C-alpha cells in the first residue's frame, strides 16, 4: 500500500459508488454510465486498490443461511486502560465476532457478535468475560434489521460446525 495520499476525483467517486452498490458491475457498465472506457475504469480500480481506497470485494449473505441465527451487540468494559491492540488480539480469536471497535462513552469497546443460537451466544459471552482484563459486559440482542441491505445485516463467514439453513 502507498504511504502517500492517493488522488480521488469525481470519476473515482462514481466508480466506487457503483462498486459499493454492486461489486459485480462490469467495468464496461460502469464506464458507459460515467463516460469512460472499460480499460480506463479498470486502471482506476487498480489504482484505487493499490492505494488502499478499495480494500476488497465481498458477497453479502443472509446470516441464517450460514448458520448464524442469533445476533447481539456487546459493550465491553475493561479494567484499567486496555490498549486497542490488546483488544484487537483478543477479538481476532473469536470467529463469532463480526466487528469490533473502540468507542467513546462508558464502554471501552463494542462488539458485533453472531452465534448459532442463544446458548452459543451465552458461551461466547462467557469466554469474552473470562478474558483477564474484562471487567463487565452489557449485551443487546438484535431482533430485526431495519435496513436489511446494510453490510451489518449480512454475514461474511460460516457459523462453526457448518450449520446452514438455505431457506
mmCIF file with all atom_site columns, C-alpha atoms in Angstrom:
data_model
loop_
_atom_site.group_PDB
_atom_site.id
_atom_site.type_symbol
_atom_site.label_atom_id
_atom_site.label_alt_id
_atom_site.label_comp_id
_atom_site.label_asym_id
_atom_site.label_entity_id
_atom_site.label_seq_id
_atom_site.pdbx_PDB_ins_code
_atom_site.Cartn_x
_atom_site.Cartn_y
_atom_site.Cartn_z
_atom_site.occupancy
_atom_site.B_iso_or_equiv
_atom_site.pdbx_formal_charge
_atom_site.auth_seq_id
_atom_site.auth_comp_id
_atom_site.auth_asym_id
_atom_site.auth_atom_id
_atom_site.pdbx_PDB_model_num
ATOM 1   C CA . UNK A 1 1   ? 0.000   0.000   0.000   1.00 0.00 ? 1   UNK A CA 1
ATOM 2   C CA . UNK A 1 2   ? 1.197   3.503   -0.831  1.00 0.00 ? 2   UNK A CA 1
ATOM 3   C CA . UNK A 1 3   ? 2.201   5.807   2.016   1.00 0.00 ? 3   UNK A CA 1
ATOM 4   C CA . UNK A 1 4   ? 1.381   8.995   0.093   1.00 0.00 ? 4   UNK A CA 1
ATOM 5   C CA . UNK A 1 5   ? -2.244  10.093  -0.235  1.00 0.00 ? 5   UNK A CA 1
ATOM 6   C CA . UNK A 1 6   ? -3.922  8.914   -3.410  1.00 0.00 ? 6   UNK A CA 1
ATOM 7   C CA . UNK A 1 7   ? -5.797  11.321  -5.630  1.00 0.00 ? 7   UNK A CA 1
ATOM 8   C CA . UNK A 1 8   ? -9.541  10.771  -5.555  1.00 0.00 ? 8   UNK A CA 1
ATOM 9   C CA . UNK A 1 9   ? -11.650 12.678  -8.044  1.00 0.00 ? 9   UNK A CA 1
ATOM 10  C CA . UNK A 1 10  ? -15.318 12.715  -9.047  1.00 0.00 ? 10  UNK A CA 1
ATOM 11  C CA . UNK A 1 11  ? -14.875 9.843   -11.533 1.00 0.00 ? 11  UNK A CA 1
ATOM 12  C CA . UNK A 1 12  ? -13.250 7.741   -8.807  1.00 0.00 ? 12  UNK A CA 1
ATOM 13  C CA . UNK A 1 13  ? -16.176 8.587   -6.513  1.00 0.00 ? 13  UNK A CA 1
ATOM 14  C CA . UNK A 1 14  ? -18.650 7.434   -9.183  1.00 0.00 ? 14  UNK A CA 1
ATOM 15  C CA . UNK A 1 15  ? -16.705 4.201   -9.750  1.00 0.00 ? 15  UNK A CA 1
ATOM 16  C CA . UNK A 1 16  ? -16.554 3.458   -6.012  1.00 0.00 ? 16  UNK A CA 1
ATOM 17  C CA . UNK A 1 17  ? -20.267 4.262   -5.634  1.00 0.00 ? 17  UNK A CA 1
ATOM 18  C CA . UNK A 1 18  ? -21.128 1.846   -8.453  1.00 0.00 ? 18  UNK A CA 1
ATOM 19  C CA . UNK A 1 19  ? -18.958 -0.918  -6.971  1.00 0.00 ? 19  UNK A CA 1
ATOM 20  C CA . UNK A 1 20  ? -20.390 -0.382  -3.493  1.00 0.00 ? 20  UNK A CA 1
ATOM 21  C CA . UNK A 1 21  ? -23.915 -0.752  -4.903  1.00 0.00 ? 21  UNK A CA 1
ATOM 22  C CA . UNK A 1 22  ? -22.948 -3.914  -6.800  1.00 0.00 ? 22  UNK A CA 1
ATOM 23  C CA . UNK A 1 23  ? -19.362 -5.173  -6.822  1.00 0.00 ? 23  UNK A CA 1
ATOM 24  C CA . UNK A 1 24  ? -20.214 -7.417  -9.772  1.00 0.00 ? 24  UNK A CA 1
ATOM 25  C CA . UNK A 1 25  ? -20.939 -4.471  -12.065 1.00 0.00 ? 25  UNK A CA 1
ATOM 26  C CA . UNK A 1 26  ? -18.636 -4.792  -15.067 1.00 0.00 ? 26  UNK A CA 1
ATOM 27  C CA . UNK A 1 27  ? -16.056 -2.169  -15.904 1.00 0.00 ? 27  UNK A CA 1
ATOM 28  C CA . UNK A 1 28  ? -17.874 -1.702  -19.231 1.00 0.00 ? 28  UNK A CA 1
ATOM 29  C CA . UNK A 1 29  ? -21.183 -0.985  -17.456 1.00 0.00 ? 29  UNK A CA 1
ATOM 30  C CA . UNK A 1 30  ? -19.523 1.480   -15.096 1.00 0.00 ? 30  UNK A CA 1
ATOM 31  C CA . UNK A 1 31  ? -17.664 3.119   -17.967 1.00 0.00 ? 31  UNK A CA 1
ATOM 32  C CA . UNK A 1 32  ? -20.839 3.524   -20.002 1.00 0.00 ? 32  UNK A CA 1
ATOM 33  C CA . UNK A 1 33  ? -22.556 5.174   -17.025 1.00 0.00 ? 33  UNK A CA 1
ATOM 34  C CA . UNK A 1 34  ? -19.757 7.671   -16.317 1.00 0.00 ? 34  UNK A CA 1
ATOM 35  C CA . UNK A 1 35  ? -18.286 8.249   -19.779 1.00 0.00 ? 35  UNK A CA 1
ATOM 36  C CA . UNK A 1 36  ? -15.074 6.200   -19.622 1.00 0.00 ? 36  UNK A CA 1
ATOM 37  C CA . UNK A 1 37  ? -13.821 3.132   -21.468 1.00 0.00 ? 37  UNK A CA 1
ATOM 38  C CA . UNK A 1 38  ? -13.781 -0.171  -19.579 1.00 0.00 ? 38  UNK A CA 1
ATOM 39  C CA . UNK A 1 39  ? -9.963  -0.063  -19.742 1.00 0.00 ? 39  UNK A CA 1
ATOM 40  C CA . UNK A 1 40  ? -9.902  3.373   -18.089 1.00 0.00 ? 40  UNK A CA 1
ATOM 41  C CA . UNK A 1 41  ? -12.257 2.138   -15.358 1.00 0.00 ? 41  UNK A CA 1
ATOM 42  C CA . UNK A 1 42  ? -10.031 -0.909  -14.763 1.00 0.00 ? 42  UNK A CA 1
ATOM 43  C CA . UNK A 1 43  ? -6.930  1.284   -14.488 1.00 0.00 ? 43  UNK A CA 1
ATOM 44  C CA . UNK A 1 44  ? -8.690  3.483   -11.948 1.00 0.00 ? 44  UNK A CA 1
ATOM 45  C CA . UNK A 1 45  ? -9.940  0.488   -9.944  1.00 0.00 ? 45  UNK A CA 1
ATOM 46  C CA . UNK A 1 46  ? -6.430  -0.990  -9.931  1.00 0.00 ? 46  UNK A CA 1
ATOM 47  C CA . UNK A 1 47  ? -5.047  2.355   -8.676  1.00 0.00 ? 47  UNK A CA 1
ATOM 48  C CA . UNK A 1 48  ? -7.770  2.578   -6.008  1.00 0.00 ? 48  UNK A CA 1
ATOM 49  C CA . UNK A 1 49  ? -6.912  -0.947  -4.844  1.00 0.00 ? 49  UNK A CA 1
ATOM 50  C CA . UNK A 1 50  ? -3.156  -0.293  -4.810  1.00 0.00 ? 50  UNK A CA 1
ATOM 51  C CA . UNK A 1 51  ? -3.648  2.886   -2.779  1.00 0.00 ? 51  UNK A CA 1
ATOM 52  C CA . UNK A 1 52  ? -5.868  1.117   -0.233  1.00 0.00 ? 52  UNK A CA 1
ATOM 53  C CA . UNK A 1 53  ? -9.040  3.068   -1.001  1.00 0.00 ? 53  UNK A CA 1
ATOM 54  C CA . UNK A 1 54  ? -10.730 -0.107  -2.249  1.00 0.00 ? 54  UNK A CA 1
ATOM 55  C CA . UNK A 1 55  ? -9.857  -2.818  0.246   1.00 0.00 ? 55  UNK A CA 1
ATOM 56  C CA . UNK A 1 56  ? -11.688 -5.772  -1.281  1.00 0.00 ? 56  UNK A CA 1
ATOM 57  C CA . UNK A 1 57  ? -14.825 -7.178  -2.854  1.00 0.00 ? 57  UNK A CA 1
ATOM 58  C CA . UNK A 1 58  ? -17.299 -9.316  -0.915  1.00 0.00 ? 58  UNK A CA 1
ATOM 59  C CA . UNK A 1 59  ? -20.660 -11.007 -1.117  1.00 0.00 ? 59  UNK A CA 1
ATOM 60  C CA . UNK A 1 60  ? -23.323 -10.089 1.429   1.00 0.00 ? 60  UNK A CA 1
ATOM 61  C CA . UNK A 1 61  ? -25.112 -13.221 2.616   1.00 0.00 ? 61  UNK A CA 1
ATOM 62  C CA . UNK A 1 62  ? -28.162 -13.737 4.835   1.00 0.00 ? 62  UNK A CA 1
ATOM 63  C CA . UNK A 1 63  ? -26.597 -14.785 8.183   1.00 0.00 ? 63  UNK A CA 1
ATOM 64  C CA . UNK A 1 64  ? -29.159 -17.510 8.903   1.00 0.00 ? 64  UNK A CA 1
ATOM 65  C CA . UNK A 1 65  ? -28.210 -19.223 5.638   1.00 0.00 ? 65  UNK A CA 1
ATOM 66  C CA . UNK A 1 66  ? -24.701 -19.603 7.080   1.00 0.00 ? 66  UNK A CA 1
ATOM 67  C CA . UNK A 1 67  ? -25.868 -20.840 10.477  1.00 0.00 ? 67  UNK A CA 1
ATOM 68  C CA . UNK A 1 68  ? -25.850 -17.505 12.346  1.00 0.00 ? 68  UNK A CA 1
ATOM 69  C CA . UNK A 1 69  ? -29.353 -17.192 13.840  1.00 0.00 ? 69  UNK A CA 1
ATOM 70  C CA . UNK A 1 70  ? -28.594 -15.049 16.899  1.00 0.00 ? 70  UNK A CA 1
ATOM 71  C CA . UNK A 1 71  ? -27.007 -11.632 16.874  1.00 0.00 ? 71  UNK A CA 1
ATOM 72  C CA . UNK A 1 72  ? -26.078 -9.110  19.550  1.00 0.00 ? 72  UNK A CA 1
ATOM 73  C CA . UNK A 1 73  ? -24.003 -6.057  20.299  1.00 0.00 ? 73  UNK A CA 1
ATOM 74  C CA . UNK A 1 74  ? -21.814 -6.305  23.382  1.00 0.00 ? 74  UNK A CA 1
ATOM 75  C CA . UNK A 1 75  ? -20.388 -3.324  25.243  1.00 0.00 ? 75  UNK A CA 1
ATOM 76  C CA . UNK A 1 76  ? -17.054 -4.256  26.809  1.00 0.00 ? 76  UNK A CA 1
ATOM 77  C CA . UNK A 1 77  ? -15.729 -2.518  29.927  1.00 0.00 ? 77  UNK A CA 1
ATOM 78  C CA . UNK A 1 78  ? -12.075 -3.119  30.755  1.00 0.00 ? 78  UNK A CA 1
ATOM 79  C CA . UNK A 1 79  ? -10.053 -2.960  33.961  1.00 0.00 ? 79  UNK A CA 1
ATOM 80  C CA . UNK A 1 80  ? -7.722  -0.007  33.640  1.00 0.00 ? 80  UNK A CA 1
ATOM 81  C CA . UNK A 1 81  ? -6.757  1.134   30.184  1.00 0.00 ? 81  UNK A CA 1
ATOM 82  C CA . UNK A 1 82  ? -6.689  -1.855  27.844  1.00 0.00 ? 82  UNK A CA 1
ATOM 83  C CA . UNK A 1 83  ? -4.799  -0.786  24.719  1.00 0.00 ? 83  UNK A CA 1
ATOM 84  C CA . UNK A 1 84  ? -6.725  -1.143  21.457  1.00 0.00 ? 84  UNK A CA 1
ATOM 85  C CA . UNK A 1 85  ? -4.084  -3.514  20.034  1.00 0.00 ? 85  UNK A CA 1
ATOM 86  C CA . UNK A 1 86  ? -4.611  -5.878  23.009  1.00 0.00 ? 86  UNK A CA 1
ATOM 87  C CA . UNK A 1 87  ? -8.371  -5.792  22.461  1.00 0.00 ? 87  UNK A CA 1
ATOM 88  C CA . UNK A 1 88  ? -7.781  -6.475  18.754  1.00 0.00 ? 88  UNK A CA 1
ATOM 89  C CA . UNK A 1 89  ? -5.611  -9.509  19.584  1.00 0.00 ? 89  UNK A CA 1
ATOM 90  C CA . UNK A 1 90  ? -8.359  -10.944 21.765  1.00 0.00 ? 90  UNK A CA 1
ATOM 91  C CA . UNK A 1 91  ? -11.288 -10.398 19.410  1.00 0.00 ? 91  UNK A CA 1
ATOM 92  C CA . UNK A 1 92  ? -9.411  -11.923 16.461  1.00 0.00 ? 92  UNK A CA 1
ATOM 93  C CA . UNK A 1 93  ? -9.630  -15.223 18.343  1.00 0.00 ? 93  UNK A CA 1
ATOM 94  C CA . UNK A 1 94  ? -13.429 -15.280 18.155  1.00 0.00 ? 94  UNK A CA 1
ATOM 95  C CA . UNK A 1 95  ? -14.957 -16.249 14.796  1.00 0.00 ? 95  UNK A CA 1
ATOM 96  C CA . UNK A 1 96  ? -18.318 -15.167 16.240  1.00 0.00 ? 96  UNK A CA 1
ATOM 97  C CA . UNK A 1 97  ? -17.240 -11.514 16.412  1.00 0.00 ? 97  UNK A CA 1
ATOM 98  C CA . UNK A 1 98  ? -18.299 -9.933  13.121  1.00 0.00 ? 98  UNK A CA 1
ATOM 99  C CA . UNK A 1 99  ? -16.980 -6.467  14.001  1.00 0.00 ? 99  UNK A CA 1
ATOM 100 C CA . UNK A 1 100 ? -15.214 -4.794  16.901  1.00 0.00 ? 100 UNK A CA 1
ATOM 101 C CA . UNK A 1 101 ? -14.344 -1.205  17.597  1.00 0.00 ? 101 UNK A CA 1
ATOM 102 C CA . UNK A 1 102 ? -13.192 1.053   20.393  1.00 0.00 ? 102 UNK A CA 1
ATOM 103 C CA . UNK A 1 103 ? -15.814 3.658   21.276  1.00 0.00 ? 103 UNK A CA 1
ATOM 104 C CA . UNK A 1 104 ? -16.387 6.811   23.262  1.00 0.00 ? 104 UNK A CA 1
ATOM 105 C CA . UNK A 1 105 ? -18.668 6.845   26.286  1.00 0.00 ? 105 UNK A CA 1
ATOM 106 C CA . UNK A 1 106 ? -18.651 4.478   29.225  1.00 0.00 ? 106 UNK A CA 1
ATOM 107 C CA . UNK A 1 107 ? -17.689 1.315   27.353  1.00 0.00 ? 107 UNK A CA 1
ATOM 108 C CA . UNK A 1 108 ? -14.178 0.702   26.057  1.00 0.00 ? 108 UNK A CA 1
ATOM 109 C CA . UNK A 1 109 ? -15.251 -1.347  23.044  1.00 0.00 ? 109 UNK A CA 1
ATOM 110 C CA . UNK A 1 110 ? -18.325 -2.501  21.137  1.00 0.00 ? 110 UNK A CA 1
ATOM 111 C CA . UNK A 1 111 ? -18.516 -5.997  19.663  1.00 0.00 ? 111 UNK A CA 1
ATOM 112 C CA . UNK A 1 112 ? -20.945 -7.209  16.997  1.00 0.00 ? 112 UNK A CA 1
ATOM 113 C CA . UNK A 1 113 ? -21.446 -10.896 17.812  1.00 0.00 ? 113 UNK A CA 1
ATOM 114 C CA . UNK A 1 114 ? -23.168 -13.577 15.734  1.00 0.00 ? 114 UNK A CA 1
ATOM 115 C CA . UNK A 1 115 ? -23.945 -17.029 17.104  1.00 0.00 ? 115 UNK A CA 1
ATOM 116 C CA . UNK A 1 116 ? -25.797 -20.187 16.086  1.00 0.00 ? 116 UNK A CA 1
ATOM 117 C CA . UNK A 1 117 ? -28.370 -19.741 18.857  1.00 0.00 ? 117 UNK A CA 1
ATOM 118 C CA . UNK A 1 118 ? -28.814 -18.174 22.309  1.00 0.00 ? 118 UNK A CA 1
ATOM 119 C CA . UNK A 1 119 ? -26.881 -20.981 24.021  1.00 0.00 ? 119 UNK A CA 1
ATOM 120 C CA . UNK A 1 120 ? -23.939 -20.450 21.678  1.00 0.00 ? 120 UNK A CA 1
ATOM 121 C CA . UNK A 1 121 ? -24.105 -16.681 22.285  1.00 0.00 ? 121 UNK A CA 1
ATOM 122 C CA . UNK A 1 122 ? -24.060 -17.277 26.047  1.00 0.00 ? 122 UNK A CA 1
ATOM 123 C CA . UNK A 1 123 ? -20.970 -19.494 25.688  1.00 0.00 ? 123 UNK A CA 1
ATOM 124 C CA . UNK A 1 124 ? -19.200 -16.825 23.598  1.00 0.00 ? 124 UNK A CA 1
ATOM 125 C CA . UNK A 1 125 ? -20.142 -14.149 26.125  1.00 0.00 ? 125 UNK A CA 1
ATOM 126 C CA . UNK A 1 126 ? -18.739 -16.228 28.972  1.00 0.00 ? 126 UNK A CA 1
ATOM 127 C CA . UNK A 1 127 ? -15.457 -16.694 27.073  1.00 0.00 ? 127 UNK A CA 1
ATOM 128 C CA . UNK A 1 128 ? -15.248 -12.939 26.481  1.00 0.00 ? 128 UNK A CA 1
ATOM 129 C CA . UNK A 1 129 ? -15.968 -12.244 30.161  1.00 0.00 ? 129 UNK A CA 1
ATOM 130 C CA . UNK A 1 130 ? -13.213 -14.684 31.173  1.00 0.00 ? 130 UNK A CA 1
ATOM 131 C CA . UNK A 1 131 ? -10.543 -12.540 29.495  1.00 0.00 ? 131 UNK A CA 1
ATOM 132 C CA . UNK A 1 132 ? -8.341  -11.255 32.355  1.00 0.00 ? 132 UNK A CA 1
ATOM 133 C CA . UNK A 1 133 ? -8.805  -7.538  31.651  1.00 0.00 ? 133 UNK A CA 1
ATOM 134 C CA . UNK A 1 134 ? -12.596 -7.568  31.064  1.00 0.00 ? 134 UNK A CA 1
ATOM 135 C CA . UNK A 1 135 ? -14.454 -6.004  33.994  1.00 0.00 ? 135 UNK A CA 1
ATOM 136 C CA . UNK A 1 136 ? -18.023 -6.338  32.661  1.00 0.00 ? 136 UNK A CA 1
ATOM 137 C CA . UNK A 1 137 ? -20.139 -6.565  29.539  1.00 0.00 ? 137 UNK A CA 1
ATOM 138 C CA . UNK A 1 138 ? -23.580 -5.303  28.591  1.00 0.00 ? 138 UNK A CA 1
ATOM 139 C CA . UNK A 1 139 ? -25.368 -7.106  25.756  1.00 0.00 ? 139 UNK A CA 1
ATOM 140 C CA . UNK A 1 140 ? -28.200 -6.051  23.485  1.00 0.00 ? 140 UNK A CA 1
ATOM 141 C CA . UNK A 1 141 ? -29.819 -8.735  21.300  1.00 0.00 ? 141 UNK A CA 1
ATOM 142 C CA . UNK A 1 142 ? -30.786 -7.828  17.728  1.00 0.00 ? 142 UNK A CA 1
ATOM 143 C CA . UNK A 1 143 ? -34.451 -8.564  16.962  1.00 0.00 ? 143 UNK A CA 1
ATOM 144 C CA . UNK A 1 144 ? -34.565 -7.384  13.343  1.00 0.00 ? 144 UNK A CA 1
ATOM 145 C CA . UNK A 1 145 ? -32.639 -5.245  10.877  1.00 0.00 ? 145 UNK A CA 1
ATOM 146 C CA . UNK A 1 146 ? -34.411 -2.050  9.913   1.00 0.00 ? 146 UNK A CA 1
ATOM 147 C CA . UNK A 1 147 ? -32.007 -1.640  6.975   1.00 0.00 ? 147 UNK A CA 1
ATOM 148 C CA . UNK A 1 148 ? -31.825 -5.241  5.685   1.00 0.00 ? 148 UNK A CA 1
ATOM 149 C CA . UNK A 1 149 ? -29.494 -4.351  2.796   1.00 0.00 ? 149 UNK A CA 1
ATOM 150 C CA . UNK A 1 150 ? -26.843 -2.800  5.055   1.00 0.00 ? 150 UNK A CA 1
ATOM 151 C CA . UNK A 1 151 ? -23.483 -4.583  5.400   1.00 0.00 ? 151 UNK A CA 1
ATOM 152 C CA . UNK A 1 152 ? -24.214 -5.169  9.107   1.00 0.00 ? 152 UNK A CA 1
ATOM 153 C CA . UNK A 1 153 ? -27.251 -7.263  8.135   1.00 0.00 ? 153 UNK A CA 1
ATOM 154 C CA . UNK A 1 154 ? -25.110 -9.696  6.117   1.00 0.00 ? 154 UNK A CA 1
ATOM 155 C CA . UNK A 1 155 ? -22.606 -12.322 7.190   1.00 0.00 ? 155 UNK A CA 1
ATOM 156 C CA . UNK A 1 156 ? -19.068 -12.826 5.951   1.00 0.00 ? 156 UNK A CA 1
ATOM 157 C CA . UNK A 1 157 ? -18.334 -16.328 7.226   1.00 0.00 ? 157 UNK A CA 1
ATOM 158 C CA . UNK A 1 158 ? -19.983 -19.637 8.058   1.00 0.00 ? 158 UNK A CA 1
ATOM 159 C CA . UNK A 1 159 ? -21.058 -20.449 11.590  1.00 0.00 ? 159 UNK A CA 1
ATOM 160 C CA . UNK A 1 160 ? -18.919 -23.024 13.421  1.00 0.00 ? 160 UNK A CA 1
ATOM 161 C CA . UNK A 1 161 ? -19.807 -26.628 12.584  1.00 0.00 ? 161 UNK A CA 1
ATOM 162 C CA . UNK A 1 162 ? -21.116 -25.501 9.185   1.00 0.00 ? 162 UNK A CA 1
ATOM 163 C CA . UNK A 1 163 ? -24.734 -25.212 10.410  1.00 0.00 ? 163 UNK A CA 1
ATOM 164 C CA . UNK A 1 164 ? -26.657 -23.910 7.423   1.00 0.00 ? 164 UNK A CA 1
ATOM 165 C CA . UNK A 1 165 ? -30.246 -23.124 6.533   1.00 0.00 ? 165 UNK A CA 1
ATOM 166 C CA . UNK A 1 166 ? -30.642 -22.321 2.846   1.00 0.00 ? 166 UNK A CA 1
ATOM 167 C CA . UNK A 1 167 ? -34.272 -21.267 3.142   1.00 0.00 ? 167 UNK A CA 1
#
